mmCIF file of C-alpha atoms and ligand atoms in Angstrom:
data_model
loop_
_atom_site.group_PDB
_atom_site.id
_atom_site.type_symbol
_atom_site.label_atom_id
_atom_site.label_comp_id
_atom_site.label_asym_id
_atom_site.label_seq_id
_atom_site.Cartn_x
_atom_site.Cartn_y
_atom_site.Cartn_z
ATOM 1 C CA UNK P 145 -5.161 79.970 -16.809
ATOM 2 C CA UNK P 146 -6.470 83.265 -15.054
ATOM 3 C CA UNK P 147 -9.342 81.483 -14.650
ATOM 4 C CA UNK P 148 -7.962 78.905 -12.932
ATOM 5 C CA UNK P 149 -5.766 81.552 -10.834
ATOM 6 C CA UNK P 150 -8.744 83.383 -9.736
ATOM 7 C CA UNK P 151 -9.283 82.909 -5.753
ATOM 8 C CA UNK P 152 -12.224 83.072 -3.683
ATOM 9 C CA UNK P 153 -10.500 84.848 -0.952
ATOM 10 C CA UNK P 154 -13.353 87.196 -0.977
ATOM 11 C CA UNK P 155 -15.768 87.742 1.631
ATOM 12 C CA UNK P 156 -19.748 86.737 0.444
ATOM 13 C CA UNK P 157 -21.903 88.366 3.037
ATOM 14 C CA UNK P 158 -24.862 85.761 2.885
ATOM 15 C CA UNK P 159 -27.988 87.308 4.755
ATOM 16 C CA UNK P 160 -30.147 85.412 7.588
ATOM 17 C CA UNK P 161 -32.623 83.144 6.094
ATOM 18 C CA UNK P 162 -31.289 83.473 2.384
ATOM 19 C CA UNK P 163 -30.833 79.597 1.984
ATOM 20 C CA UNK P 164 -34.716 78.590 3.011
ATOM 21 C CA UNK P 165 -35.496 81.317 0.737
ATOM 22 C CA UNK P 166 -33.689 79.677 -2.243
ATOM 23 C CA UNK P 167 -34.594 76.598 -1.079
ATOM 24 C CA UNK P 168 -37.981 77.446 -1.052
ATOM 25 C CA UNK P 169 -38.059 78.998 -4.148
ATOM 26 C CA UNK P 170 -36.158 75.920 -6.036
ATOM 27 C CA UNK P 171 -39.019 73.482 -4.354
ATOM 28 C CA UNK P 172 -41.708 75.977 -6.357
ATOM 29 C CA UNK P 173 -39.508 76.310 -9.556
ATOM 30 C CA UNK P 174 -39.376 72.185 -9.396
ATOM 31 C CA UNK P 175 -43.338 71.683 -9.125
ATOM 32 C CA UNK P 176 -43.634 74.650 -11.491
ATOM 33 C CA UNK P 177 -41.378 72.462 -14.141
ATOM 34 C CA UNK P 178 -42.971 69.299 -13.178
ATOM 35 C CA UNK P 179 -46.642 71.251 -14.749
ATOM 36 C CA UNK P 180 -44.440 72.485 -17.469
ATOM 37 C CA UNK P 181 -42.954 70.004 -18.659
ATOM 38 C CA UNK P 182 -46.628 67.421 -18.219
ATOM 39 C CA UNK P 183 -48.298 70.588 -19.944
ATOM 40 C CA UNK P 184 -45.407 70.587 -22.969
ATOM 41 C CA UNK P 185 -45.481 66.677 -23.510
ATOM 42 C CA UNK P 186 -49.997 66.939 -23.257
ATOM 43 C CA UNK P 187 -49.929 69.487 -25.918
ATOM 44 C CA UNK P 188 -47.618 67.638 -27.946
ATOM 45 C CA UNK P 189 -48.906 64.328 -27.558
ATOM 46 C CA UNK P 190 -51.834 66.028 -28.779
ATOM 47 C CA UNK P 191 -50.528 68.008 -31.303
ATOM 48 C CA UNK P 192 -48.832 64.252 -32.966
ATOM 49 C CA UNK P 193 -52.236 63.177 -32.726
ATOM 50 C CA UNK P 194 -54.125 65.856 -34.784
ATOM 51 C CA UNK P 195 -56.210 66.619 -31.591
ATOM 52 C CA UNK P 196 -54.564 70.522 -31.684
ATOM 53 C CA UNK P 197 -53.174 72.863 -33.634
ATOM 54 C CA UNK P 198 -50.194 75.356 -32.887
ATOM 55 C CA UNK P 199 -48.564 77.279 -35.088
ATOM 56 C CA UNK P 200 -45.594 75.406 -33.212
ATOM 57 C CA UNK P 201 -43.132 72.980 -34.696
ATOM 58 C CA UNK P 202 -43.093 69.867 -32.817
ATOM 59 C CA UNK P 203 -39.837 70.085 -32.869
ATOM 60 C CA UNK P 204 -40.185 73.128 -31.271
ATOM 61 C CA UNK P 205 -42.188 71.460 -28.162
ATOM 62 C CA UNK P 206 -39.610 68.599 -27.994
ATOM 63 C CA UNK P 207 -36.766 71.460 -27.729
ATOM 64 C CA UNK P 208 -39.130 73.230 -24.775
ATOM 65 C CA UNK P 209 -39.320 69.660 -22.888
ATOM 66 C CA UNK P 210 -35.895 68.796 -23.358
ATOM 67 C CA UNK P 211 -34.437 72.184 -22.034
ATOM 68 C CA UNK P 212 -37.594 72.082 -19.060
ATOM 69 C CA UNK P 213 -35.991 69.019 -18.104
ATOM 70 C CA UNK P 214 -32.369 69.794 -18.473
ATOM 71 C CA UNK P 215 -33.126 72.570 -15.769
ATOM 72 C CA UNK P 216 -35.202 70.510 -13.595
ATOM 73 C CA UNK P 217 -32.603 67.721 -13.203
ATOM 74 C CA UNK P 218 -30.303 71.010 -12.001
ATOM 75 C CA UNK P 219 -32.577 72.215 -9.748
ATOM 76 C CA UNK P 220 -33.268 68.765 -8.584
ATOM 77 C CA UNK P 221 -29.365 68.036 -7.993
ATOM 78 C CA UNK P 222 -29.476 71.407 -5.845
ATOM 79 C CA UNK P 223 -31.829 70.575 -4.054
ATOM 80 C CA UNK P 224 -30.518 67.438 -3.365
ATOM 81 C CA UNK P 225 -26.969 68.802 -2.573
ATOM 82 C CA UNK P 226 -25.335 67.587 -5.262
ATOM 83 C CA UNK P 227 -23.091 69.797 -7.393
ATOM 84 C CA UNK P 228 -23.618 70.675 -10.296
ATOM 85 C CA UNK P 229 -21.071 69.375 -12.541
ATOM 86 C CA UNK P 230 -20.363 68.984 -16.162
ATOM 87 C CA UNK P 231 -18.627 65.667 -15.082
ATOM 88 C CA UNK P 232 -19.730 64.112 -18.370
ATOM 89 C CA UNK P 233 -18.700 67.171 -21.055
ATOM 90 C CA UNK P 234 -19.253 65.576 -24.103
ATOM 91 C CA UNK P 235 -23.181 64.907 -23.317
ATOM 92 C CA UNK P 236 -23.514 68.498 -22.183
ATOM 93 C CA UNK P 237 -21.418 69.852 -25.609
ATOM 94 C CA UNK P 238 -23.967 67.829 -27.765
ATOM 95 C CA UNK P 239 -26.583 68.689 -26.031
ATOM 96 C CA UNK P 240 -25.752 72.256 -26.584
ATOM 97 C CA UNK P 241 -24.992 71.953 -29.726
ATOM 98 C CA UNK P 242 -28.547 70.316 -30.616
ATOM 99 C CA UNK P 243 -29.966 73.160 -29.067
ATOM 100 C CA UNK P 244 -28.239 75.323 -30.978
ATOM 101 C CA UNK P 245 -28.592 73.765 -34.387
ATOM 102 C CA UNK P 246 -32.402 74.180 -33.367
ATOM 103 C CA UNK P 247 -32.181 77.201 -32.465
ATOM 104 C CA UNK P 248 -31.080 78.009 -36.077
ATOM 105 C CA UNK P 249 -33.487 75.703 -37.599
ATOM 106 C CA UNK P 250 -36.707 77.670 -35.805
ATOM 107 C CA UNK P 251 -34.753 81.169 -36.691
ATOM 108 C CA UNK P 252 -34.409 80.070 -40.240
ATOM 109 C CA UNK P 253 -38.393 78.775 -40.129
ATOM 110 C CA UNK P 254 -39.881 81.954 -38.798
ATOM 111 C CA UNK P 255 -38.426 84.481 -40.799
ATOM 112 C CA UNK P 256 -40.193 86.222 -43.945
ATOM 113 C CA UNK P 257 -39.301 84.060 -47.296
ATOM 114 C CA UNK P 258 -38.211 87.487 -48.768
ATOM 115 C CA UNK P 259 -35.650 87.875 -46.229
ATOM 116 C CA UNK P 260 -33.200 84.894 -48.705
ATOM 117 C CA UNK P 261 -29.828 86.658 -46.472
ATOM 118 C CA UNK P 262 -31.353 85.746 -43.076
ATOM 119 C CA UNK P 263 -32.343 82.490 -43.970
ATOM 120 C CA UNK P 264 -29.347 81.573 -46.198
ATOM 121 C CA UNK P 265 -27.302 82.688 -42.259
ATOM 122 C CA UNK P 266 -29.588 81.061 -39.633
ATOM 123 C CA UNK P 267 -29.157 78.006 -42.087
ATOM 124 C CA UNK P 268 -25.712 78.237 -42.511
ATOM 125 C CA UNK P 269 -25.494 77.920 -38.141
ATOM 126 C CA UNK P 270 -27.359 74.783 -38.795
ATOM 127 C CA UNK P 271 -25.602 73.367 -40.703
ATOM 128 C CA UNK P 272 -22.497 74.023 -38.812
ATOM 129 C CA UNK P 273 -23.782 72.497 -35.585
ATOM 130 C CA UNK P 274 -25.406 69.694 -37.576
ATOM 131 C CA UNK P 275 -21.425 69.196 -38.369
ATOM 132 C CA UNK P 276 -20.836 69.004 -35.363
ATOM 133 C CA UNK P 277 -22.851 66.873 -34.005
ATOM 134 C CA UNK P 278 -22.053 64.426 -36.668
ATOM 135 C CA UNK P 279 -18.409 64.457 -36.487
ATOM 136 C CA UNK P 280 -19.335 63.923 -32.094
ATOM 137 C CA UNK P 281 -21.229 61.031 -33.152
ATOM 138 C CA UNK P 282 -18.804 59.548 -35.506
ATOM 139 C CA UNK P 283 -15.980 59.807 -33.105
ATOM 140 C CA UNK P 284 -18.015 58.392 -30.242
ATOM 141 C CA UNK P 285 -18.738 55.288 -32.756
ATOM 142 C CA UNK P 286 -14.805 55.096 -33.375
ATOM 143 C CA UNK P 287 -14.107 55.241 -29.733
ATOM 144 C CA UNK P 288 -16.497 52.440 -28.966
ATOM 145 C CA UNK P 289 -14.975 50.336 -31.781
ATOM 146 C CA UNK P 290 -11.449 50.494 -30.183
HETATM 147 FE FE1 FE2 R 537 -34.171 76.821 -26.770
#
């Protein structure tokens, strides 16, 4: 609620030529991310295909290319004028929380095997979002059955 209260009565001084400098500097981010993400996918694609090795998970790669493009599409929508919204909460709260189940699951793969506290936590988070996510998908299979 004092969110919702707070008011924008405030005065943003926005300096000359500040918009065709973001603008500018979103049209570089997007080419940068378009490389990225091209680079990611290569190096994966190649990685699948026992043409490279990385100490990465693939996983790991996917997660990088996901994200890239997660932030692209935003940048994209700015650019573009659009807002962004979380219009559609449920995809952004399950995509959050696969991140974040990842996020666990790379914690919980990188630490020392002698380190049995750290691991049993970062797996517990797992877990927990892997509950999650679970529980999303069930009730989205409910809600279609209705
Ligand atoms: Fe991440």
């Amino acid at each position: 609620m004092l969110e919702k209260n707070l008011s924008n009565n405030c005065y943003i001084y926005i300096p000359r030529g500040i918009e065709q400098g973001v603008c500018h500097l979103n049209n570089v981010a997007i080419s940068l991310l378009e490389g990225f993400i091209k680079l990611k996918e290569k190096i994966l694609r190649n990685v699948l295909s026992c043409k490279l090795f990385t100490g990465n998970y693939p996983l790991l790669l996917e997660h990088i290319i996901r994200e890239a493009k997660l932030y692209y599409c935003y940048v994209a929508m700015l650019q573009n004028g659009q807002n962004i919204t979380m219009d559609d909460k449920k995809q952004v709260e399950l995509f959050g929380n696969q991140i974040m189940m990842e996020h666990a699951l790379f914690i919980r793969g990188l630490l020392d095997p002698t380190e049995e506290e750290l691991i049993t936590t970062a797996n517990d988070f797992a877990q927990e979002y892997k509950k999650l996510l679970e529980q999303a998908r069930k009730m989205t299979a409910q809600g279609r059955a209705n």
